[in-house]
Structure formats: C-alpha cells, structure tokens
PDB file of C-alpha atoms in Angstrom:
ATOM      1  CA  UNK A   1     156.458  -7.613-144.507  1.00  0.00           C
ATOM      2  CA  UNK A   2     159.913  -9.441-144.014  1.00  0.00           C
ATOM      3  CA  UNK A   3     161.306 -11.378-147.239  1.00  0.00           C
ATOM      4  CA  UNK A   4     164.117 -13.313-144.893  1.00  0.00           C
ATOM      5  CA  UNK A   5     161.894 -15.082-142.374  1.00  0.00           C
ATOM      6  CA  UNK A   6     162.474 -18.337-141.094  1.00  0.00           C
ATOM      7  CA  UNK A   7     160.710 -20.640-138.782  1.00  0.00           C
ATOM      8  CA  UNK A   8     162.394 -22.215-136.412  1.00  0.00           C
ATOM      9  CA  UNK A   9     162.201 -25.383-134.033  1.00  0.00           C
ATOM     10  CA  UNK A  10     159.792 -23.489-131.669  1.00  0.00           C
ATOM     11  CA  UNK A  11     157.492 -22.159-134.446  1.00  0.00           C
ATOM     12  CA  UNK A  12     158.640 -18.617-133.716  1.00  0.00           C
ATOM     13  CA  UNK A  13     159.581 -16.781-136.798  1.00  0.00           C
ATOM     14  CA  UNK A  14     163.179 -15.718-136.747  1.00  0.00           C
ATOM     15  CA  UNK A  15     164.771 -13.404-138.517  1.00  0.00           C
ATOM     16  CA  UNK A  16     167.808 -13.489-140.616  1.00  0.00           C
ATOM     17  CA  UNK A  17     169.490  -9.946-140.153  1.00  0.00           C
ATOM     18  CA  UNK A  18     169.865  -7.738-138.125  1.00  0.00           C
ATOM     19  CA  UNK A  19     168.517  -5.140-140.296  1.00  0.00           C
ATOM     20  CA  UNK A  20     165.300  -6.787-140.707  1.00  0.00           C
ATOM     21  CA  UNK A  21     165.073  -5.931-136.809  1.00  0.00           C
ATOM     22  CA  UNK A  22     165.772  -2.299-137.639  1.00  0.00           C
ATOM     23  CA  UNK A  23     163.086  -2.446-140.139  1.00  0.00           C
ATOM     24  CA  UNK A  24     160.808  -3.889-138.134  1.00  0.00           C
ATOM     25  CA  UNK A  25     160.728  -0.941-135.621  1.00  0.00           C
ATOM     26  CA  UNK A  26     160.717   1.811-138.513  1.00  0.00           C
ATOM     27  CA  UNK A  27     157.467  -0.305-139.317  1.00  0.00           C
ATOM     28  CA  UNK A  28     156.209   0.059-135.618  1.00  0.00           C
ATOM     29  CA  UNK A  29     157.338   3.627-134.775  1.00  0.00           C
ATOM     30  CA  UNK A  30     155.153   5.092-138.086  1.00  0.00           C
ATOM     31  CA  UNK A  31     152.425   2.793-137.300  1.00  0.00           C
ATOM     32  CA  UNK A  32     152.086   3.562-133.820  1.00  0.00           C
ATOM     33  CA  UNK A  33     149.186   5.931-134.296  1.00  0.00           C
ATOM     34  CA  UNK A  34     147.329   3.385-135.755  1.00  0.00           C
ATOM     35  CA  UNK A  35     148.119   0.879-132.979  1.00  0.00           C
ATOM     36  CA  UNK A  36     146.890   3.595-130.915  1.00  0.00           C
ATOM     37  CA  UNK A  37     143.946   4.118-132.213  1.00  0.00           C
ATOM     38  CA  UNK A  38     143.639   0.094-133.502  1.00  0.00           C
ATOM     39  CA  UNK A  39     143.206  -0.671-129.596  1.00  0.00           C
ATOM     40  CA  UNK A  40     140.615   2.200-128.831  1.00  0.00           C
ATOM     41  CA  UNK A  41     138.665   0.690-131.864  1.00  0.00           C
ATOM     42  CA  UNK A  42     138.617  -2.726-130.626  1.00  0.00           C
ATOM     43  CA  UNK A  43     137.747  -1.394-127.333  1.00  0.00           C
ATOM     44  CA  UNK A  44     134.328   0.381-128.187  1.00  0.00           C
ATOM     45  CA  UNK A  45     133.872  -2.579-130.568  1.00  0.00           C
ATOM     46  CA  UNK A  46     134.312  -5.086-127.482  1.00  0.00           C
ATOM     47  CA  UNK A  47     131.979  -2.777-125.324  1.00  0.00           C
ATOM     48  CA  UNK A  48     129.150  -3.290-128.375  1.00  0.00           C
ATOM     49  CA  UNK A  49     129.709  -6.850-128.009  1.00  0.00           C
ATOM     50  CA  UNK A  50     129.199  -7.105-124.292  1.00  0.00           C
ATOM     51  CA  UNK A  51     126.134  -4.946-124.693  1.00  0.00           C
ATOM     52  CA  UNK A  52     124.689  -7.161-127.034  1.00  0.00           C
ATOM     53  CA  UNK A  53     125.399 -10.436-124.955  1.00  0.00           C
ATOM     54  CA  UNK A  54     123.669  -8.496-122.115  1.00  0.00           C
ATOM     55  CA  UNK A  55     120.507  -7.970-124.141  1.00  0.00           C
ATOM     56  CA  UNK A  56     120.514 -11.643-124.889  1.00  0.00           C
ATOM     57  CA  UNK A  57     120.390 -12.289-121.205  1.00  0.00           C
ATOM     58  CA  UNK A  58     122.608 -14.976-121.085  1.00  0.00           C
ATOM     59  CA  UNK A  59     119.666 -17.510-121.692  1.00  0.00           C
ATOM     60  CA  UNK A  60     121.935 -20.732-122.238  1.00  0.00           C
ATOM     61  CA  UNK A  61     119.680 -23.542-124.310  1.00  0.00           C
ATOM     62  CA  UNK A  62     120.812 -27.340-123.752  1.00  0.00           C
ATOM     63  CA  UNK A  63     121.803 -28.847-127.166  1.00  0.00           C
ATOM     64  CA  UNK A  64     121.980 -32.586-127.059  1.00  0.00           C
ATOM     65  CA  UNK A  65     122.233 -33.393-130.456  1.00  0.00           C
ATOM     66  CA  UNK A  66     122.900 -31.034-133.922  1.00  0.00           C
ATOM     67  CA  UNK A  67     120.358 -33.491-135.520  1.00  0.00           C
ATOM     68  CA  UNK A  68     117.130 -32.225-135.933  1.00  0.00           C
ATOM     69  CA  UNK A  69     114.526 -34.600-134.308  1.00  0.00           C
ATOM     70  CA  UNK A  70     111.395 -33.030-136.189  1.00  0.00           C
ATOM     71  CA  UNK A  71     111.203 -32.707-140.001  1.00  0.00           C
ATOM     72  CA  UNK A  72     111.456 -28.816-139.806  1.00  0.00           C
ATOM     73  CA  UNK A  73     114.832 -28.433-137.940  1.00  0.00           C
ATOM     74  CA  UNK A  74     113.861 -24.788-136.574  1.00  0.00           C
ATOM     75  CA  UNK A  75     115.238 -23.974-133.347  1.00  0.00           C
ATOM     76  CA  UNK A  76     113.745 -21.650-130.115  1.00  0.00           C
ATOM     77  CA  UNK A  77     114.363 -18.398-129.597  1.00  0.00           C
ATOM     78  CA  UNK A  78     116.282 -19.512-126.486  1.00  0.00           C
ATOM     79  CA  UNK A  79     118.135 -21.887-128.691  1.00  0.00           C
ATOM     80  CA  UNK A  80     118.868 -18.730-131.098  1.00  0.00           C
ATOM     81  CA  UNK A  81     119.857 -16.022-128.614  1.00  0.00           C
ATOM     82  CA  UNK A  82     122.244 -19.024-126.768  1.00  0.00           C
ATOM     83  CA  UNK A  83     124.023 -19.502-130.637  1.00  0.00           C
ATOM     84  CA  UNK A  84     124.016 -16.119-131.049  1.00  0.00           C
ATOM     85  CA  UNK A  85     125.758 -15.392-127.669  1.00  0.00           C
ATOM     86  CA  UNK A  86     128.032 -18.212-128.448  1.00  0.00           C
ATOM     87  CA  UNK A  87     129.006 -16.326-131.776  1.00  0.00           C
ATOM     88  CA  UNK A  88     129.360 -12.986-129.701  1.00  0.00           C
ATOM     89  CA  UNK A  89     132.074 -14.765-127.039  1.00  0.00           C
ATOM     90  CA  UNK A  90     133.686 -16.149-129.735  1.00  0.00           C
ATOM     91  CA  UNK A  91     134.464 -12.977-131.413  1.00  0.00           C
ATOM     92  CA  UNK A  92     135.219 -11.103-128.148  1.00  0.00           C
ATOM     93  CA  UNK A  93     137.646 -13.508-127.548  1.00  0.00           C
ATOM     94  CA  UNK A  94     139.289 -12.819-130.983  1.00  0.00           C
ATOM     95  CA  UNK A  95     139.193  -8.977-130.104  1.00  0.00           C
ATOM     96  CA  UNK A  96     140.565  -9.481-126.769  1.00  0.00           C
ATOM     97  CA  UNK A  97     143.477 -11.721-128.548  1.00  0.00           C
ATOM     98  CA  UNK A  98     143.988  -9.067-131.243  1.00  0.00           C
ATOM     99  CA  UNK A  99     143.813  -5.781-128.575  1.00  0.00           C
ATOM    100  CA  UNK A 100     146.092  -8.041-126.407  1.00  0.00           C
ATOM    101  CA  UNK A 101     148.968  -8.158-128.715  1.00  0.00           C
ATOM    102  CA  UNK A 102     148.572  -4.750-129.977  1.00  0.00           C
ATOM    103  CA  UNK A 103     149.324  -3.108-126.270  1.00  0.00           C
ATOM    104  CA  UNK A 104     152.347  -5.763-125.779  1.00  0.00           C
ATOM    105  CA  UNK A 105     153.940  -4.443-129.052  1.00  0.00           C
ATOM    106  CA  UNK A 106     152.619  -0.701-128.010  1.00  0.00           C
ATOM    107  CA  UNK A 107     154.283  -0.917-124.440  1.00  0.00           C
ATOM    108  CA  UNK A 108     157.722  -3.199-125.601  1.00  0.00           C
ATOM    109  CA  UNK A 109     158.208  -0.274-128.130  1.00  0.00           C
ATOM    110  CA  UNK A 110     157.676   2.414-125.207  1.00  0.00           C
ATOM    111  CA  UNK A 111     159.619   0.474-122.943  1.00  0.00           C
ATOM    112  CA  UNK A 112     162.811   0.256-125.392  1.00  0.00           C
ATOM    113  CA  UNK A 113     161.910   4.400-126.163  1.00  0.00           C
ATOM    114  CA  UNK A 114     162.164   5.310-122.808  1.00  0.00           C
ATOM    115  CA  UNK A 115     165.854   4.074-122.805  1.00  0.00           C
ATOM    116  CA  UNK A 116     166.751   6.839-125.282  1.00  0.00           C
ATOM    117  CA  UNK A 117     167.898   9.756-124.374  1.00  0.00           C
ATOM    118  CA  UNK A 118     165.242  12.844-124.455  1.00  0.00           C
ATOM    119  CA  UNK A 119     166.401  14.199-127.558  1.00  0.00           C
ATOM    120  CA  UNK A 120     166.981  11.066-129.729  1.00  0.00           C
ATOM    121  CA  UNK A 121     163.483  10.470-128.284  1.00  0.00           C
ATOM    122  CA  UNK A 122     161.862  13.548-129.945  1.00  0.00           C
ATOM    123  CA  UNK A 123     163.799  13.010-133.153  1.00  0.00           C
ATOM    124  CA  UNK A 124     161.884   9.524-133.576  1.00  0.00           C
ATOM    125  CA  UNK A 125     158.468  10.654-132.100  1.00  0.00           C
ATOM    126  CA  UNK A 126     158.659  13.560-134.673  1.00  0.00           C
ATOM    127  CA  UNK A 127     159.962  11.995-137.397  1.00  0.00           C
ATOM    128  CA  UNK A 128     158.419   8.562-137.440  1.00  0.00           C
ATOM    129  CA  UNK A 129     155.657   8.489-135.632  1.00  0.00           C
ATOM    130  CA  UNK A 130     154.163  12.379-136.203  1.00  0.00           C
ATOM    131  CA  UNK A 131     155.862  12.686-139.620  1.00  0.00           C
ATOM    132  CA  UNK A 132     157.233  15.920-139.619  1.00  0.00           C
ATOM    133  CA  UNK A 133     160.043  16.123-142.426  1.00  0.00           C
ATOM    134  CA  UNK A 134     163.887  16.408-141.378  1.00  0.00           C
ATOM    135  CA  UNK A 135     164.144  19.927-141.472  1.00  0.00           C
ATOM    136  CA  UNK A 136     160.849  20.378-139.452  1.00  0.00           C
ATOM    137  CA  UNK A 137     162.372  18.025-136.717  1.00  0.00           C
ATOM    138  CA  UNK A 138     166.056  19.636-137.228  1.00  0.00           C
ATOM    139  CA  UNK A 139     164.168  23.141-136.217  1.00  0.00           C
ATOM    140  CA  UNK A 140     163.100  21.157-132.574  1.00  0.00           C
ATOM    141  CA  UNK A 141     166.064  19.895-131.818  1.00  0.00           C
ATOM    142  CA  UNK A 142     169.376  21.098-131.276  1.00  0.00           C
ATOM    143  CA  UNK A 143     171.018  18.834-134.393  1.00  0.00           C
ATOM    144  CA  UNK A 144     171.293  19.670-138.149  1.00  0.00           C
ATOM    145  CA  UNK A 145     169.282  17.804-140.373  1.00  0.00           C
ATOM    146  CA  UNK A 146     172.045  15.173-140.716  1.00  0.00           C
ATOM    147  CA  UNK A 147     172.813  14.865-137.438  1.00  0.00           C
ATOM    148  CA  UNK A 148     169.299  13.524-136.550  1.00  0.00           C
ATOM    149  CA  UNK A 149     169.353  11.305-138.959  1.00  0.00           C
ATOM    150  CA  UNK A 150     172.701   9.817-137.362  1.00  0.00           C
ATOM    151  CA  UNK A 151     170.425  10.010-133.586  1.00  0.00           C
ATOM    152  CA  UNK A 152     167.797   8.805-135.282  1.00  0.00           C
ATOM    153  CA  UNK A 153     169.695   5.624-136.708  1.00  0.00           C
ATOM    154  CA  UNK A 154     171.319   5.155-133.097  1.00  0.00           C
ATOM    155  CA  UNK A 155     167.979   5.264-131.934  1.00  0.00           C
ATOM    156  CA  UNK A 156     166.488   2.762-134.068  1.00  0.00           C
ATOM    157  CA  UNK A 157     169.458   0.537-133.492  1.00  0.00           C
ATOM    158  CA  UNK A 158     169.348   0.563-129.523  1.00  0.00           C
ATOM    159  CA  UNK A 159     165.586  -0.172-129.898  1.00  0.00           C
ATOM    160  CA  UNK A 160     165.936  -2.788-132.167  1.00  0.00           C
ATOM    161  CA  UNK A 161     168.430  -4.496-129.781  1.00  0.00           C
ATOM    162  CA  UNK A 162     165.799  -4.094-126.643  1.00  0.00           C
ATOM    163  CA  UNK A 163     163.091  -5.706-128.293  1.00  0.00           C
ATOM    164  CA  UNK A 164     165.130  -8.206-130.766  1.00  0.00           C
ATOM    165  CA  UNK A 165     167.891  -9.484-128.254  1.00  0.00           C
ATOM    166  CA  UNK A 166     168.166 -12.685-129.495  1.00  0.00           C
ATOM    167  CA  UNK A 167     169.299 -11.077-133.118  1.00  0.00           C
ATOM    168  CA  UNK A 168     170.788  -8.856-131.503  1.00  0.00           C
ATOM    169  CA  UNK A 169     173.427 -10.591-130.394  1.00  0.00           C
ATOM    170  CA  UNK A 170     173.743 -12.678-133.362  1.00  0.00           C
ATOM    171  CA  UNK A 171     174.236  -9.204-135.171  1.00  0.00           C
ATOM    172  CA  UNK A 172     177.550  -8.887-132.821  1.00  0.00           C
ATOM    173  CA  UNK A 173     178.621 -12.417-133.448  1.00  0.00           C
ATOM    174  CA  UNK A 174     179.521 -11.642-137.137  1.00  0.00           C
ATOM    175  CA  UNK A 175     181.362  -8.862-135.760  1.00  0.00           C
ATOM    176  CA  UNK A 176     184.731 -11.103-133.941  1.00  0.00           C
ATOM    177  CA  UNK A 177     185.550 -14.543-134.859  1.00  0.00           C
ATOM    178  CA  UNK A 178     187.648 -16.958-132.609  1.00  0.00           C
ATOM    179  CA  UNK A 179     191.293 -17.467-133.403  1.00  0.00           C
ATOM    180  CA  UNK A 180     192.191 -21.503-132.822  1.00  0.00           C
ATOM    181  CA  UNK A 181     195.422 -22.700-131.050  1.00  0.00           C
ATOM    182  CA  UNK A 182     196.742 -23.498-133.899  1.00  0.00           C
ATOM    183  CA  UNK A 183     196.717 -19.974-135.514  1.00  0.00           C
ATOM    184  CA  UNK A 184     197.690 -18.479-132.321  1.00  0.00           C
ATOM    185  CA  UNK A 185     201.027 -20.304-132.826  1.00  0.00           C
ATOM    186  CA  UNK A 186     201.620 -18.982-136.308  1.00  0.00           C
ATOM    187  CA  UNK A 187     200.939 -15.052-135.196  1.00  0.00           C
ATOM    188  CA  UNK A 188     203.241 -15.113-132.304  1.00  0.00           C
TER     189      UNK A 188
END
C-alpha cells in the first residue's frame, strides 16, 4: 500500500507526505464499490452465522477442566454445539469488527464528498469510482477533458485534507517558515 509509513508514539501509522494522503483516497474512491458491496457480503455472511448459533440453541456446557478425565477424551454433543457456538461468536465478532471499519471509511469518504461542489462531485464519482474514461466524464460535465482533471485533483486534495487533517496541516507547514529577530533586523 504506502512505502513511507511510520509508526508513531500512539501506534497509529502516520504518514510521511502529503501525497501519500492523496493516494490514499484515489485508493478509496475506485474501491468504493467493493467496500460497498464488501459490507453487504459480510452482512448476509453475519446473518448465516446467527442462523447457525440459533440452530445450536444456545445450549452452553460447563467446562471445568480441558483435561480429559476418562481415557477417551470425547466430549457431549452439548459440549460440541457450546464449542461450536463459541467458534461462531468468535467469528461474528471478527465480521462485525471488519463491517465496522468498512462503513467508517465508507461514510468519512462521503462525508468529505459531500463538501465538494456538485460538479467536482460527478467528475470523481464518474471517474474513480464508476470508471468512465476522461472524455466519457468530459461529455457529463460542463469541463474539457483537462479541466476535470484540474477539478478532479482539487477534489482529491480537499478530501484528502477532511479525512487526513493532521497531514494536512503538516502539508502547509512546509509551505512558510518563520523569520527570527535576528533576520528581521538584517531585511529592514
């Protein structure tokens, strides 16, 4: 994914430029079909799930020990359908996880595109998340093939600031420096 990650204090990863923010949402915008349909996946897979904890009944076995007491070390059928249950909340706790970060990333990334204006809007939703080519998306909006490439940069750019805001603003730091007293002095 990103060759300039680093992790800081927090365990967060952290990026080193700006770019790699910009990069980050062309990544999300031509995925986000698949994170659509990623989350209706894991839903009907999490519906099998509970369907198949609700056949076991719930039956909950005590286990007081993982040692087998008798020399054959089989276990109940209650004992079975409560490890098997066990197993099926474990995964649909993974799925929930999974689905749950999905639909952050899904609604940050429509939060930041409703910010846009409509048109730079379109430009993106046609070109990077439908696909269409520049001069299928130049032929729906009123821009030359060029110019949505310049809204479409903007775009990216103004999204990559609402969901990165910490590089963000490191991105404008590089932009100004601070002039000391003592330089002040020399210029005047």
């Amino acid at each position: 994914m990103l060759t300039n990650e680093v992790i800081g204090e927090d365990g967060q990863t952290i990026m080193r430029k700006y770019n790699d923010c910009e990069q980050l949402v062309y990544q999300y915008l031509r995925n986000y079909s698949r994170f659509q349909s990623q989350v209706k996946s894991l839903d009907m897979e999490a519906d099998g799930i509970r369907e198949q904890i609700k056949e076991l009944g719930g039956l909950k076995a005590v286990c007081y020990d993982t040692t087998p007491v008798s020399g054959g070390g089989a276990t109940s059928p209650v004992e079975r359908a409560a490890e098997q249950a066990d197993r099926l909340e474990n995964k649909l706790r993974l799925l929930s996880v999974n689905r749950k970060r999905i639909v952050t990333l899904l609604q940050r990334l429509d939060g930041a595109m409703e910010t846009l204006d409509g048109v730079d809007r379109q430009i993106l939703e046609l070109r990077h998340i439908r696909g269409c080519r520049w001069v299928q998306v130049a032929l729906e909006v009123p821009y030359s093939e060029h110019g949505c490439q310049i809204h479409a940069r903007k775009a990216v750019r103004q999204i990559a600031a609402i969901m990165f805001p910490a590089q963000s603003a490191e991105a404008k730091d590089v932009d100004f420096f601070f002039i000391g007293e003592e330089t002040k002095a020399r210029i005047q």
